[in-house]
Tab-separated table of C-alpha atoms and ligand atoms in Angstrom:
chain	number	residue	atom	x	y	z
A	5	MET	CA	105.265	120.502	-210.417
A	6	LYS	CA	107.508	122.186	-207.881
A	7	GLY	CA	111.285	122.455	-208.251
A	8	LYS	CA	114.102	120.084	-207.435
A	9	ALA	CA	114.903	119.288	-203.776
A	10	VAL	CA	118.262	117.610	-203.122
A	11	ILE	CA	118.707	115.936	-199.728
A	12	THR	CA	122.014	114.794	-198.233
A	13	GLY	CA	121.525	112.157	-195.519
A	14	GLY	CA	118.167	111.563	-197.185
A	15	ALA	CA	118.059	107.937	-196.077
A	16	GLY	CA	118.322	108.932	-192.385
A	17	LEU	CA	115.539	109.487	-189.873
A	18	ILE	CA	114.571	113.037	-190.865
A	19	GLY	CA	115.712	112.672	-194.484
A	20	LYS	CA	113.530	109.683	-195.270
A	21	ALA	CA	110.382	111.308	-193.861
A	22	LEU	CA	111.269	114.551	-195.645
A	23	ALA	CA	111.878	112.814	-198.983
A	24	HIS	CA	108.424	111.198	-198.742
A	25	PHE	CA	106.745	114.468	-197.808
A	26	LEU	CA	108.404	116.611	-200.486
A	27	LYS	CA	107.699	113.995	-203.159
A	28	ASN	CA	104.011	114.070	-202.219
A	29	GLU	CA	104.088	117.881	-202.333
A	30	GLY	CA	105.201	117.647	-205.974
A	31	TYR	CA	108.970	118.239	-205.701
A	32	LYS	CA	111.422	116.285	-207.802
A	33	VAL	CA	113.403	114.701	-204.955
A	34	ILE	CA	117.019	113.583	-205.230
A	35	VAL	CA	118.797	111.850	-202.351
A	36	LEU	CA	122.582	111.980	-202.152
A	37	THR	CA	123.753	108.879	-200.311
A	38	ARG	CA	126.909	106.814	-199.715
A	39	ASN	CA	124.987	103.581	-200.359
A	40	ILE	CA	121.718	103.118	-202.224
A	41	PRO	CA	119.251	101.949	-199.523
A	42	GLU	CA	117.347	98.687	-199.914
A	43	ASP	CA	114.057	100.359	-198.944
A	44	LYS	CA	114.144	102.966	-201.718
A	45	ILE	CA	111.096	105.221	-201.974
A	46	GLU	CA	109.389	105.096	-205.356
A	47	ASN	CA	109.866	108.083	-207.685
A	48	ILE	CA	112.847	109.386	-205.788
A	49	GLU	CA	116.247	109.443	-207.447
A	50	TYR	CA	119.154	108.120	-205.365
A	51	ILE	CA	122.638	109.217	-206.380
A	52	ILE	CA	125.885	108.000	-204.841
A	53	TRP	CA	128.058	110.839	-203.614
A	54	ASN	CA	131.341	111.347	-201.872
A	55	TYR	CA	131.548	114.758	-200.267
A	56	ARG	CA	135.333	114.559	-200.249
A	57	GLU	CA	135.593	114.650	-204.044
A	58	PRO	CA	133.730	116.476	-206.769
A	59	GLY	CA	132.088	114.051	-209.187
A	60	GLU	CA	129.180	113.584	-211.572
A	61	TRP	CA	126.840	113.838	-208.539
A	62	ILE	CA	127.466	117.605	-208.388
A	63	LYS	CA	125.280	118.032	-211.486
A	64	SER	CA	122.277	117.049	-209.356
A	65	LEU	CA	122.651	120.332	-207.426
A	66	GLU	CA	122.397	122.446	-210.607
A	67	GLY	CA	119.391	124.793	-210.548
A	68	SER	CA	117.810	123.149	-207.501
A	69	GLU	CA	115.053	124.910	-205.593
A	70	ALA	CA	116.460	123.664	-202.296
A	71	VAL	CA	119.393	121.666	-200.969
A	72	ILE	CA	118.701	120.182	-197.546
A	73	ASN	CA	121.833	119.019	-195.763
A	74	LEU	CA	121.030	116.356	-193.159
A	75	ALA	CA	124.143	114.167	-193.380
A	76	GLY	CA	126.332	113.478	-190.377
A	77	LYS	CA	127.671	110.543	-188.385
A	78	ASN	CA	125.182	109.610	-185.674
A	79	LEU	CA	126.018	111.309	-182.359
A	80	ALA	CA	124.401	108.682	-180.160
A	81	SER	CA	126.552	105.718	-181.133
A	82	GLY	CA	128.387	105.224	-177.841
A	83	ARG	CA	131.409	106.886	-176.241
A	84	TRP	CA	133.168	109.673	-178.085
A	85	ASN	CA	136.818	108.693	-178.389
A	86	SER	CA	139.131	110.866	-180.481
A	87	GLU	CA	138.352	108.832	-183.617
A	88	THR	CA	134.561	109.132	-183.170
A	89	ARG	CA	134.865	112.843	-182.437
A	90	LYS	CA	136.873	113.317	-185.648
A	91	ALA	CA	134.298	111.399	-187.712
A	92	ILE	CA	131.388	113.308	-186.129
A	93	ARG	CA	133.107	116.621	-186.917
A	94	GLU	CA	134.323	115.777	-190.419
A	95	SER	CA	130.953	114.408	-191.514
A	96	ARG	CA	129.370	117.737	-190.555
A	97	VAL	CA	131.863	120.605	-190.731
A	98	ASN	CA	134.084	119.373	-193.599
A	99	LEU	CA	131.118	117.887	-195.466
A	100	THR	CA	129.172	121.166	-195.282
A	101	GLN	CA	132.241	123.235	-196.206
A	102	ASN	CA	132.840	121.089	-199.281
A	103	LEU	CA	129.179	121.112	-200.289
A	104	VAL	CA	129.131	124.918	-200.206
A	105	GLU	CA	132.396	125.037	-202.179
A	106	TYR	CA	130.803	122.837	-204.854
A	107	PHE	CA	127.913	125.338	-205.110
A	108	GLU	CA	130.478	127.774	-206.507
A	109	SER	CA	131.060	125.633	-209.584
A	110	LEU	CA	127.365	125.543	-210.536
A	111	THR	CA	125.978	127.588	-213.429
A	112	VAL	CA	122.646	128.018	-211.609
A	113	LYS	CA	123.137	127.845	-207.829
A	114	PRO	CA	120.460	126.462	-205.480
A	115	SER	CA	117.769	129.004	-204.582
A	116	TYR	CA	117.825	127.906	-200.965
A	117	PHE	CA	120.087	125.932	-198.630
A	118	ILE	CA	118.938	124.396	-195.343
A	119	SER	CA	121.544	122.794	-193.128
A	120	ALA	CA	120.908	120.808	-189.966
A	121	SER	CA	122.306	121.882	-186.627
A	122	ALA	CA	121.332	120.969	-183.066
A	123	VAL	CA	120.161	122.538	-179.804
A	124	GLY	CA	123.439	121.248	-178.348
A	125	TYR	CA	124.593	124.733	-179.441
A	126	TYR	CA	123.210	126.148	-176.178
A	127	GLY	CA	124.934	123.686	-173.834
A	128	ASN	CA	123.318	123.460	-170.406
A	129	PRO	CA	122.070	126.984	-169.556
A	130	PRO	CA	119.927	127.632	-166.455
A	131	ASN	CA	117.520	130.044	-168.206
A	132	PRO	CA	115.355	129.703	-171.342
A	133	VAL	CA	117.139	130.397	-174.641
A	134	ASP	CA	116.136	131.485	-178.137
A	135	GLU	CA	118.059	132.010	-181.362
A	136	ASN	CA	119.756	135.155	-179.989
A	137	SER	CA	121.184	133.421	-176.934
A	138	PRO	CA	124.916	132.773	-176.693
A	139	ARG	CA	126.658	129.511	-177.447
A	140	GLY	CA	127.207	127.145	-174.525
A	141	ASN	CA	130.284	125.101	-173.693
A	142	GLY	CA	131.335	121.589	-174.581
A	143	PHE	CA	131.970	119.475	-177.663
A	144	LEU	CA	128.458	119.758	-179.121
A	145	ALA	CA	128.251	123.516	-178.656
A	146	GLU	CA	131.608	124.033	-180.387
A	147	LEU	CA	130.744	121.538	-183.132
A	148	THR	CA	127.376	123.120	-183.969
A	149	ALA	CA	128.905	126.615	-184.097
A	150	GLU	CA	131.503	125.464	-186.644
A	151	TRP	CA	128.915	123.449	-188.563
A	152	GLU	CA	126.600	126.470	-188.871
A	153	LYS	CA	129.479	128.748	-189.884
A	154	SER	CA	130.369	126.439	-192.771
A	155	ALA	CA	126.705	126.375	-193.900
A	156	LEU	CA	126.169	130.138	-193.616
A	157	ALA	CA	129.180	130.683	-195.931
A	158	ALA	CA	126.730	129.850	-198.760
A	159	GLU	CA	125.189	133.311	-198.263
A	160	GLN	CA	128.381	134.843	-199.676
A	161	LEU	CA	127.585	133.011	-202.933
A	162	GLY	CA	124.117	134.574	-202.980
A	163	VAL	CA	122.373	131.392	-201.775
A	164	ARG	CA	119.686	132.098	-199.172
A	165	THR	CA	120.585	129.888	-196.187
A	166	ALA	CA	118.969	128.646	-192.987
A	167	CYS	CA	120.326	126.457	-190.171
A	168	LEU	CA	117.842	124.409	-188.155
A	169	ARG	CA	118.840	123.686	-184.572
A	170	PHE	CA	116.894	120.456	-184.035
A	171	GLY	CA	115.850	119.194	-180.635
A	172	ALA	CA	115.331	115.426	-180.233
A	173	VAL	CA	113.204	114.407	-183.214
A	174	LEU	CA	110.444	112.113	-181.925
A	175	SER	CA	109.581	109.240	-184.252
A	176	THR	CA	108.947	105.531	-183.873
A	177	GLU	CA	111.302	104.893	-186.821
A	178	GLY	CA	114.532	105.850	-185.035
A	179	GLY	CA	116.305	108.444	-182.911
A	180	ALA	CA	115.835	108.723	-179.129
A	181	LEU	CA	112.204	107.623	-178.742
A	182	PRO	CA	112.446	103.865	-179.513
A	183	LYS	CA	115.447	103.650	-177.133
A	184	ILE	CA	113.399	105.314	-174.375
A	185	ILE	CA	110.230	103.304	-175.036
A	186	LYS	CA	111.744	99.823	-175.164
A	187	PRO	CA	112.637	99.505	-171.444
A	188	ILE	CA	109.340	101.172	-170.458
A	189	LYS	CA	107.444	98.470	-172.369
A	190	TYR	CA	109.385	95.811	-170.417
A	191	PHE	CA	108.560	97.450	-167.044
A	192	ALA	CA	112.149	98.719	-166.789
A	193	GLY	CA	111.580	102.387	-167.621
A	194	ALA	CA	114.022	104.659	-165.822
A	195	VAL	CA	114.608	108.385	-165.453
A	196	PRO	CA	118.233	109.362	-166.205
A	197	GLY	CA	120.010	111.468	-163.574
A	198	SER	CA	117.816	113.939	-161.684
A	199	GLY	CA	115.269	113.901	-164.520
A	200	LYS	CA	115.113	117.697	-164.209
A	201	GLN	CA	117.246	118.338	-167.318
A	202	TYR	CA	115.283	120.080	-170.081
A	203	PHE	CA	114.361	117.943	-173.073
A	204	PRO	CA	113.854	120.047	-176.223
A	205	TRP	CA	111.880	117.919	-178.691
A	206	ILE	CA	109.988	118.054	-181.978
A	207	HIS	CA	107.560	115.599	-183.561
A	208	ILE	CA	108.929	114.198	-186.837
A	209	ASP	CA	105.895	115.574	-188.728
A	210	ASP	CA	106.670	119.098	-187.510
A	211	ALA	CA	110.379	118.702	-188.346
A	212	VAL	CA	109.410	117.851	-191.928
A	213	ARG	CA	106.610	120.416	-192.262
A	214	MET	CA	108.897	123.114	-190.882
A	215	ILE	CA	111.486	122.390	-193.587
A	216	ASP	CA	108.780	122.558	-196.269
A	217	PHE	CA	107.465	125.824	-194.751
A	218	LEU	CA	110.954	127.331	-194.902
A	219	ILE	CA	111.543	126.155	-198.479
A	220	GLN	CA	108.380	128.001	-199.455
A	221	LYS	CA	109.337	131.189	-197.572
A	222	LYS	CA	113.102	130.974	-198.168
A	223	SER	CA	113.703	132.645	-194.799
A	224	GLU	CA	117.333	133.066	-193.815
A	225	GLY	CA	119.312	132.583	-190.597
A	226	ILE	CA	119.051	130.406	-187.515
A	227	PHE	CA	115.844	128.626	-186.484
A	228	ASN	CA	115.274	126.482	-183.398
A	229	ALA	CA	113.424	123.380	-184.593
A	230	VAL	CA	111.752	122.472	-181.289
A	231	SER	CA	108.217	122.388	-179.943
A	232	PRO	CA	107.132	125.529	-178.033
A	233	HIS	CA	106.201	123.345	-175.053
A	234	THR	CA	109.278	123.062	-172.820
A	235	ILE	CA	109.514	119.830	-170.855
A	236	ARG	CA	112.010	118.031	-168.655
A	237	ILE	CA	113.174	114.505	-169.448
A	238	GLU	CA	111.143	113.049	-166.550
A	239	ASP	CA	107.977	114.536	-168.125
A	240	LEU	CA	108.723	112.676	-171.355
A	241	ILE	CA	109.396	109.350	-169.656
A	242	LYS	CA	106.487	109.539	-167.233
A	243	THR	CA	104.036	110.605	-169.944
A	244	ALA	CA	105.229	107.734	-172.165
A	245	GLY	CA	104.766	105.357	-169.188
A	246	GLU	CA	101.205	106.619	-168.653
A	247	ILE	CA	100.310	106.225	-172.330
A	248	LEU	CA	101.823	102.719	-172.422
A	249	ARG	CA	100.250	101.930	-169.019
A	250	ARG	CA	103.572	101.043	-167.459
A	251	PRO	CA	104.962	102.370	-164.143
A	252	VAL	CA	108.313	104.182	-164.267
A	253	ILE	CA	109.916	103.669	-160.878
A	254	PHE	CA	113.653	103.463	-161.549
A	255	ARG	CA	116.356	106.101	-161.784
A	256	ILE	CA	119.749	105.725	-163.445
A	257	PRO	CA	122.278	107.646	-161.358
A	258	GLU	CA	124.154	110.394	-163.157
A	259	PHE	CA	127.576	108.949	-162.208
A	260	LEU	CA	126.688	105.671	-163.935
A	261	ILE	CA	125.678	107.412	-167.180
A	262	ARG	CA	128.915	109.427	-167.100
A	263	ALA	CA	130.939	106.281	-166.421
A	264	LEU	CA	129.265	104.453	-169.323
A	265	LEU	CA	129.259	107.219	-171.933
A	266	GLY	CA	131.988	109.656	-170.917
A	267	GLU	CA	131.531	113.038	-172.615
A	268	ALA	CA	128.738	111.629	-174.831
A	269	SER	CA	126.607	111.600	-171.656
A	270	GLU	CA	126.025	115.327	-172.308
A	271	ILE	CA	123.354	114.254	-174.846
A	272	ILE	CA	121.336	112.761	-171.965
A	273	LEU	CA	122.365	114.837	-168.954
A	274	ASN	CA	122.431	118.335	-170.487
A	275	GLY	CA	119.482	120.225	-171.868
A	276	ALA	CA	118.187	123.704	-172.479
A	277	ALA	CA	114.706	125.257	-172.342
A	278	VAL	CA	114.803	126.160	-176.034
A	279	LYS	CA	112.156	128.477	-177.511
A	280	PRO	CA	111.324	128.330	-181.241
A	281	ALA	CA	110.949	132.119	-181.336
A	282	ARG	CA	111.915	132.737	-184.972
A	283	ILE	CA	109.802	130.067	-186.664
A	284	ILE	CA	106.772	131.242	-184.672
A	285	SER	CA	107.383	134.846	-185.729
A	286	GLU	CA	107.570	133.611	-189.345
A	287	GLY	CA	104.032	132.239	-188.888
A	288	TYR	CA	104.684	128.495	-188.577
A	289	ASP	CA	101.816	126.668	-186.893
A	290	PHE	CA	102.885	123.566	-184.917
A	291	GLU	CA	100.879	120.401	-185.446
A	292	TYR	CA	102.214	118.921	-182.173
A	293	SER	CA	103.085	121.457	-179.513
A	294	ASP	CA	102.093	119.337	-176.510
A	295	ILE	CA	104.152	116.277	-175.498
A	296	ARG	CA	101.142	114.148	-174.504
A	297	GLN	CA	99.443	114.840	-177.836
A	298	ALA	CA	102.706	114.021	-179.707
A	299	LEU	CA	103.304	110.777	-177.788
A	300	GLU	CA	99.690	109.680	-178.114
A	301	ASN	CA	100.028	110.112	-181.865
A	302	LEU	CA	103.270	108.133	-181.968
A	303	LEU	CA	102.638	105.405	-179.392
A	304	LYS	CA	98.949	104.566	-179.664
B	12	LIG	N1	117.259	113.063	-185.085
B	12	LIG	C1	117.467	113.939	-184.096
B	12	LIG	O1	116.885	113.817	-182.989
B	12	LIG	C2	118.404	115.101	-184.310
B	12	LIG	C3	118.534	116.070	-183.293
B	12	LIG	C4	119.410	117.131	-183.465
B	12	LIG	C5	120.153	117.230	-184.635
B	12	LIG	N2	120.013	116.289	-185.620
B	12	LIG	C6	120.863	116.403	-186.820
B	12	LIG	O2	120.067	116.399	-187.987
B	12	LIG	C7	120.724	115.643	-189.020
B	12	LIG	C8	119.785	114.558	-189.519
B	12	LIG	O3	119.395	113.774	-188.409
B	12	LIG	P1	118.881	112.277	-188.567
B	12	LIG	O4	118.356	111.866	-187.249
B	12	LIG	O5	118.038	112.148	-189.780
B	12	LIG	O6	120.272	111.532	-188.782
B	12	LIG	P2	120.536	109.980	-189.169
B	12	LIG	O7	119.288	109.184	-189.153
B	12	LIG	O8	121.675	109.532	-188.307
B	12	LIG	O9	120.987	110.112	-190.694
B	12	LIG	C9	122.072	110.886	-191.077
B	12	LIG	C10	122.532	110.450	-192.454
B	12	LIG	O10	123.848	110.999	-192.634
B	12	LIG	C11	124.609	110.144	-193.470
B	12	LIG	N3	125.897	109.867	-192.820
B	12	LIG	C12	126.109	109.170	-191.680
B	12	LIG	N4	127.424	109.109	-191.406
B	12	LIG	C13	128.052	109.785	-192.403
B	12	LIG	C14	129.416	110.060	-192.705
B	12	LIG	N5	130.386	109.625	-191.916
B	12	LIG	N6	129.686	110.771	-193.831
B	12	LIG	C15	128.692	111.213	-194.634
B	12	LIG	N7	127.390	110.974	-194.416
B	12	LIG	C16	127.074	110.276	-193.309
B	12	LIG	C17	123.814	108.840	-193.650
B	12	LIG	O11	123.304	108.834	-194.969
B	12	LIG	P3	123.802	107.793	-196.096
B	12	LIG	O12	124.138	106.520	-195.387
B	12	LIG	O13	122.601	107.699	-196.955
B	12	LIG	O14	124.955	108.430	-196.773
B	12	LIG	C18	122.687	108.951	-192.637
B	12	LIG	O15	121.502	108.374	-193.095
B	12	LIG	C19	122.009	115.073	-188.402
B	12	LIG	O16	123.106	115.843	-188.786
B	12	LIG	C20	121.772	115.182	-186.910
B	12	LIG	O17	122.961	115.389	-186.155
B	12	LIG	C21	119.154	115.234	-185.479
């Protein structure tokens, strides 16, 4: 039996797949959630938490082998008005700050802390980037920098810490892929903007296996959680069209996306050629490094 793995946001897209995987690997898995989900996974303990206040739930963190922090208000839920922006920020920066503060009160602190971040850190740079590249500009870049800073504060408590800058996590269960696939299936697939924007991505199985790999190695610092195969968004959409045997002939003009989504359009219109340099140097072997192979696995 392996140790205890505590997941915040464990009912979300990555969290649910991770909870399943770690349970099967022999971890005792605890999910901290605001509401117990209806589709609970067997042999996983769900505990209600409120990151704003310490409570009984804090005991679940005691002596854990790993805490994996995946909570955060979904970024792709429409326009970012000031209220949405506040909720997006608080549910990441304040939540992570509080979580790390609660570590202080534990008798036996977690051995390892993994906190989610995003490739939005890099903004929209013209050249390829890796973990040593500078932060970009814009809301997401500023948010991720603050989010990572609050996670890395755990190192001062002696907790080994890693931040994973995820690219778009490809899964049929949620995230970007089902939204992209649906119009393609109905012969209405369209390339957003020029289509030339980079699209850093990772197959859900690699996202989960990478977290498990890091828990075993307890490696510290920043890791890009993206496939080594850099693509542009038009490659993703056209490859999906080919696999689904549907033509993709439309384009959605950039001005329309900006008009519809405002600043949130940066999720679709910006992108970086992100290299997963550190995880490769740690010896991680990608199961899906090619987009066609990943989409064939997910869509066939
Ligand atoms: N999926 C991607 O493509 C991707 C890409 C880059 C970065 N990321 C980051 O990786 C993390 C996990 O991604 P995901 O796709 O698994 O996210 P997700 O499916 O949206 O799940 C996130 C979880 O966070 C919790 N949550 C939502 N709003 C919250 C709030 N206001 N306060 C506290 N908790 C809240 C929810 O859990 P409960 O309802 O159970 O409390 C939810 O299930 C996120 O922080 C995301 O930004 C994801």
